[in-house]
Tab-separated table of C-alpha atoms and ligand atoms in Angstrom:
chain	number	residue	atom	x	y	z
Z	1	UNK	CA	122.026	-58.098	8.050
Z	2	UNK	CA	120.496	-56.840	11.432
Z	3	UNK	CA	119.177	-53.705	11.816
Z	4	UNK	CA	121.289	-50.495	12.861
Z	5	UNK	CA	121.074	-48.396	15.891
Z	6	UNK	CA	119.938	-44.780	14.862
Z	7	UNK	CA	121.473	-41.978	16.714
Z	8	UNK	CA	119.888	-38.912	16.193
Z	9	UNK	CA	121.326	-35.638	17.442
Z	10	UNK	CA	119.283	-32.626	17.372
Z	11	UNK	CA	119.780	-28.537	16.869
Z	12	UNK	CA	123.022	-27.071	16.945
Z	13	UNK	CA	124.826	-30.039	17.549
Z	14	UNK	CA	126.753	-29.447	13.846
Z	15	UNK	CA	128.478	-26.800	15.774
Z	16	UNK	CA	130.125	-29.291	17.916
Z	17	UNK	CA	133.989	-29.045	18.070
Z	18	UNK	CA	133.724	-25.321	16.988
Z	19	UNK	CA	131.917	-22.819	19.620
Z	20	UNK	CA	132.231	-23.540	23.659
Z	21	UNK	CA	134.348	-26.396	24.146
Z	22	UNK	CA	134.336	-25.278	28.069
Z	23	UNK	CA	131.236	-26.703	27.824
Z	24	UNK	CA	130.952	-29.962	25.122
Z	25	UNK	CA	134.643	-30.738	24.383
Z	26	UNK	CA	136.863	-30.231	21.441
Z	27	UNK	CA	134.928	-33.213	19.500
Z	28	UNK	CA	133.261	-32.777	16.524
Z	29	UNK	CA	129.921	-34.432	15.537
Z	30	UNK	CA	132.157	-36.728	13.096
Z	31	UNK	CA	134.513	-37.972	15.600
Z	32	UNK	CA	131.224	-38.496	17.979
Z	33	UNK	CA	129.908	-40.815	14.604
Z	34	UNK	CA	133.205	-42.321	14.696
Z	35	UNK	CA	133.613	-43.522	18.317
Z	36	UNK	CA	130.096	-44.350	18.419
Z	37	UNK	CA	130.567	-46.495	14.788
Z	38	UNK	CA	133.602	-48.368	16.212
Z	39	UNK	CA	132.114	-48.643	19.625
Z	40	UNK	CA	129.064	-50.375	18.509
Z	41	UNK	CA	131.246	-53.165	15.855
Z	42	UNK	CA	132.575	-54.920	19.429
Z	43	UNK	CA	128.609	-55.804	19.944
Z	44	UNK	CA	128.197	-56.287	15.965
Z	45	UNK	CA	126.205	-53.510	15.656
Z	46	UNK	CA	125.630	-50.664	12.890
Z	47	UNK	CA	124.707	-47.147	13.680
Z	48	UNK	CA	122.522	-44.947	11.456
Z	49	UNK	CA	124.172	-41.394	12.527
Z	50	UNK	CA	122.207	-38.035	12.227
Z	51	UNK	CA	121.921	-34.139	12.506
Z	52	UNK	CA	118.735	-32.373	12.259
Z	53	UNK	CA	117.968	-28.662	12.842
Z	54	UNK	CA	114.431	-29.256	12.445
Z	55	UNK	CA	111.979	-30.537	15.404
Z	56	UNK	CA	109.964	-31.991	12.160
Z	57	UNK	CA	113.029	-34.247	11.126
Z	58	UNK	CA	113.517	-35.518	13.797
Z	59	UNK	CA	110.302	-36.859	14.558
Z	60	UNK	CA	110.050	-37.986	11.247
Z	61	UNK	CA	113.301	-40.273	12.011
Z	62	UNK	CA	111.938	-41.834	15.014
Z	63	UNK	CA	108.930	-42.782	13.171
Z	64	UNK	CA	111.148	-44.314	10.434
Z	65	UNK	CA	113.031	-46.016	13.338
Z	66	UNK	CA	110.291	-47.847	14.430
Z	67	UNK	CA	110.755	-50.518	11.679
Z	68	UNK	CA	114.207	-49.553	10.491
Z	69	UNK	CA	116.083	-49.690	13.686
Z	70	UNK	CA	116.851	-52.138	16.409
Z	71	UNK	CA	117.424	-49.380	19.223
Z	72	UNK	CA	117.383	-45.561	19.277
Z	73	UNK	CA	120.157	-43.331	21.376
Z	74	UNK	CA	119.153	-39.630	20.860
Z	75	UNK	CA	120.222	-36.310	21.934
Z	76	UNK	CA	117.850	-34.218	21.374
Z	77	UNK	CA	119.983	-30.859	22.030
Z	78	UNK	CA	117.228	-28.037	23.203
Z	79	UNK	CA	114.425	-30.157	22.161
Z	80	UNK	CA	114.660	-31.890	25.029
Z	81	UNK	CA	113.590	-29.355	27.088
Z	82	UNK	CA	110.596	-28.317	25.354
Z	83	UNK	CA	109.396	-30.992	22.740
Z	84	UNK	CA	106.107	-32.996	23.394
Z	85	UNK	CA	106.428	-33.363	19.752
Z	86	UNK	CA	109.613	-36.127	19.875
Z	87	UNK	CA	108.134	-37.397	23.665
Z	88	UNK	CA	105.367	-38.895	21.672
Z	89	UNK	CA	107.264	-40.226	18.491
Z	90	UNK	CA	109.457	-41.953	20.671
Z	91	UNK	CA	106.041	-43.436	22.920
Z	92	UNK	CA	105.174	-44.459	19.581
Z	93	UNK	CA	107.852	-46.766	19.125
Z	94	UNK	CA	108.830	-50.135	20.939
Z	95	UNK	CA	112.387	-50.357	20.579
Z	96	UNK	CA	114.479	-49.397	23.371
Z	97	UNK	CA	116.022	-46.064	23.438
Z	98	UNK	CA	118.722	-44.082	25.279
Z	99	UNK	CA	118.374	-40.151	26.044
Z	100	UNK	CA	121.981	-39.045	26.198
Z	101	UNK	CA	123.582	-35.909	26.796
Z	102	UNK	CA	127.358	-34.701	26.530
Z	103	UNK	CA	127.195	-31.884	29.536
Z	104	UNK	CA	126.039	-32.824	32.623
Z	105	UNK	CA	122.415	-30.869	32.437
Z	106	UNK	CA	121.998	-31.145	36.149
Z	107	UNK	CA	124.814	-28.629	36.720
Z	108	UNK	CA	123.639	-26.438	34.213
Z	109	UNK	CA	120.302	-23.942	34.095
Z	110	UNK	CA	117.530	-25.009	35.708
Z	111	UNK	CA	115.458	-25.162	32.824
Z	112	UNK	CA	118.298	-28.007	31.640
Z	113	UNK	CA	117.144	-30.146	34.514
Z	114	UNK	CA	113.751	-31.157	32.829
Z	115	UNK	CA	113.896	-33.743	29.958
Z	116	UNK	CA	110.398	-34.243	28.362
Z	117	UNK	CA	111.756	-37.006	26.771
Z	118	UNK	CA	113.576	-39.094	29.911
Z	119	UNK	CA	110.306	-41.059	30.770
Z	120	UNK	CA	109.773	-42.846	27.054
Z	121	UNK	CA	113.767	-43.655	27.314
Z	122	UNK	CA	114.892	-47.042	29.299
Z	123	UNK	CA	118.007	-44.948	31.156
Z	124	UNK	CA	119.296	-41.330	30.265
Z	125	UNK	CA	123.260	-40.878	30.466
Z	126	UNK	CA	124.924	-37.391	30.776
Z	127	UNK	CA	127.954	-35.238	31.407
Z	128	UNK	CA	130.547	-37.424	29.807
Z	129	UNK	CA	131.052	-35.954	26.523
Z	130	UNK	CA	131.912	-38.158	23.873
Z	131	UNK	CA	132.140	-41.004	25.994
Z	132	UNK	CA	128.124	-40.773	26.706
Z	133	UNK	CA	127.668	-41.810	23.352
Z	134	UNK	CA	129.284	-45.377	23.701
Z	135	UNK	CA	128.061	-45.370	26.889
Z	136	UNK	CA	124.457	-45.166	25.575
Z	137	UNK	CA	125.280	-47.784	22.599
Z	138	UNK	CA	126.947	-50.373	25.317
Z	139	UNK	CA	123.661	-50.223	27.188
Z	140	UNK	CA	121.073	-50.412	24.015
Z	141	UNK	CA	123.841	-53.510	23.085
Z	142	UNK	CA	123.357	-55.066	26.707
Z	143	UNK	CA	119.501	-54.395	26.186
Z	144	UNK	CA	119.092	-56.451	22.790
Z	145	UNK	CA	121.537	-59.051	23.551
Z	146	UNK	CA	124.371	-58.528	21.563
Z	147	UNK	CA	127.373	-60.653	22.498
Z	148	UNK	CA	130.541	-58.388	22.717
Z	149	UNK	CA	133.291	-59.055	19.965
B	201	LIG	O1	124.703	-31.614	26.698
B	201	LIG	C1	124.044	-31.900	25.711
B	201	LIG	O2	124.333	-32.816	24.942
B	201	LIG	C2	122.837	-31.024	25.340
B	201	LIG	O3	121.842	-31.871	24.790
B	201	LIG	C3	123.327	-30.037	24.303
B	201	LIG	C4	122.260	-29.026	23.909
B	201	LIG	C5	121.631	-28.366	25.146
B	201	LIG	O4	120.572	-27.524	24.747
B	201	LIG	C6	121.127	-29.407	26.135
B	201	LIG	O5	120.626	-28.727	27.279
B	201	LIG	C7	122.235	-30.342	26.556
B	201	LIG	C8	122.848	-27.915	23.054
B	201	LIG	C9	123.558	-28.409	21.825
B	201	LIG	C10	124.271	-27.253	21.209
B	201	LIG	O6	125.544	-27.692	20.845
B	201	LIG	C11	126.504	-26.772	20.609
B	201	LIG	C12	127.766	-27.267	20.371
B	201	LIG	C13	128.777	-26.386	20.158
B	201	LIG	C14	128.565	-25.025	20.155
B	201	LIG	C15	127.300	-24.538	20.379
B	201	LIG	C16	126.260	-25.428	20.611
């Protein structure tokens, strides 16, 4: 068996489906696992799906990533904004990964509009809710080769 995609989601992203849907949809962070799960089964893939509060956890993941996954889509939530932390775990790793976001950050605060993580990723994708997600997973498929089902 190959190995999975990890997507890794960072803080407050649990509260998805629950508090401003104005601004990230009425999905929760299960349906997001859900799409994303069937999404990536047309290109044969698995996904390793999941939620950290912790800056620590994360950067622990992508570590374990680095020989336990074939590609890495993350969202990073606030993190992304401020974390040199995760911008070298993921310069630490060689497989491909996507930066996603569900908003579109660029119409948002201006601190939004910074991603510290954007320059280890091979493309960032944001501001179509769920549908970034499979968007990031077709691209990391397209990326390692896999044939579509
Ligand atoms: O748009 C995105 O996906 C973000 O990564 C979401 C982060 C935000 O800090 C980034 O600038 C853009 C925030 C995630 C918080 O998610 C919540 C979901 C529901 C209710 C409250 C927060």
């Amino acid at each position: 068996m190959s190995k999975p995609i990890y997507i890794l989601n960072g803080p407050n992203l649990n509260l998805l489906g629950q508090r401003e849907p104005e601004v990230y949809g009425h999905a929760t962070l299960d349906d997001v696992r859900d799409r994303a799960a069937i999404w990536a089964a047309q290109f044969s893939l698995d996904i390793e799906f999941r939620q950290s509060n912790t800056e620590g956890e994360i950067v622990d993941w992508i570590q374990e990533a680095r020989s336990s996954a074939c590609g890495l889509v993350i969202n990073a939530g606030a993190y992304t904004h401020t974390s040199v932390a995760i911008l070298d775990a993921l310069l630490a790793t060689d497989i491909p990964c996507v930066e996603v976001h569900l908003s579109n950050v660029f119409q948002r605060e201006e601190f939004r509009h910074h991603s510290y993580l954007s320059s280890a990723c091979i493309g960032v994708i944001c501001g179509f809710g769920v549908k970034s997600y499979e968007l990031a997973v077709e691209a990391l498929a397209e990326r390692l080769g896999a044939a579509a089902s």
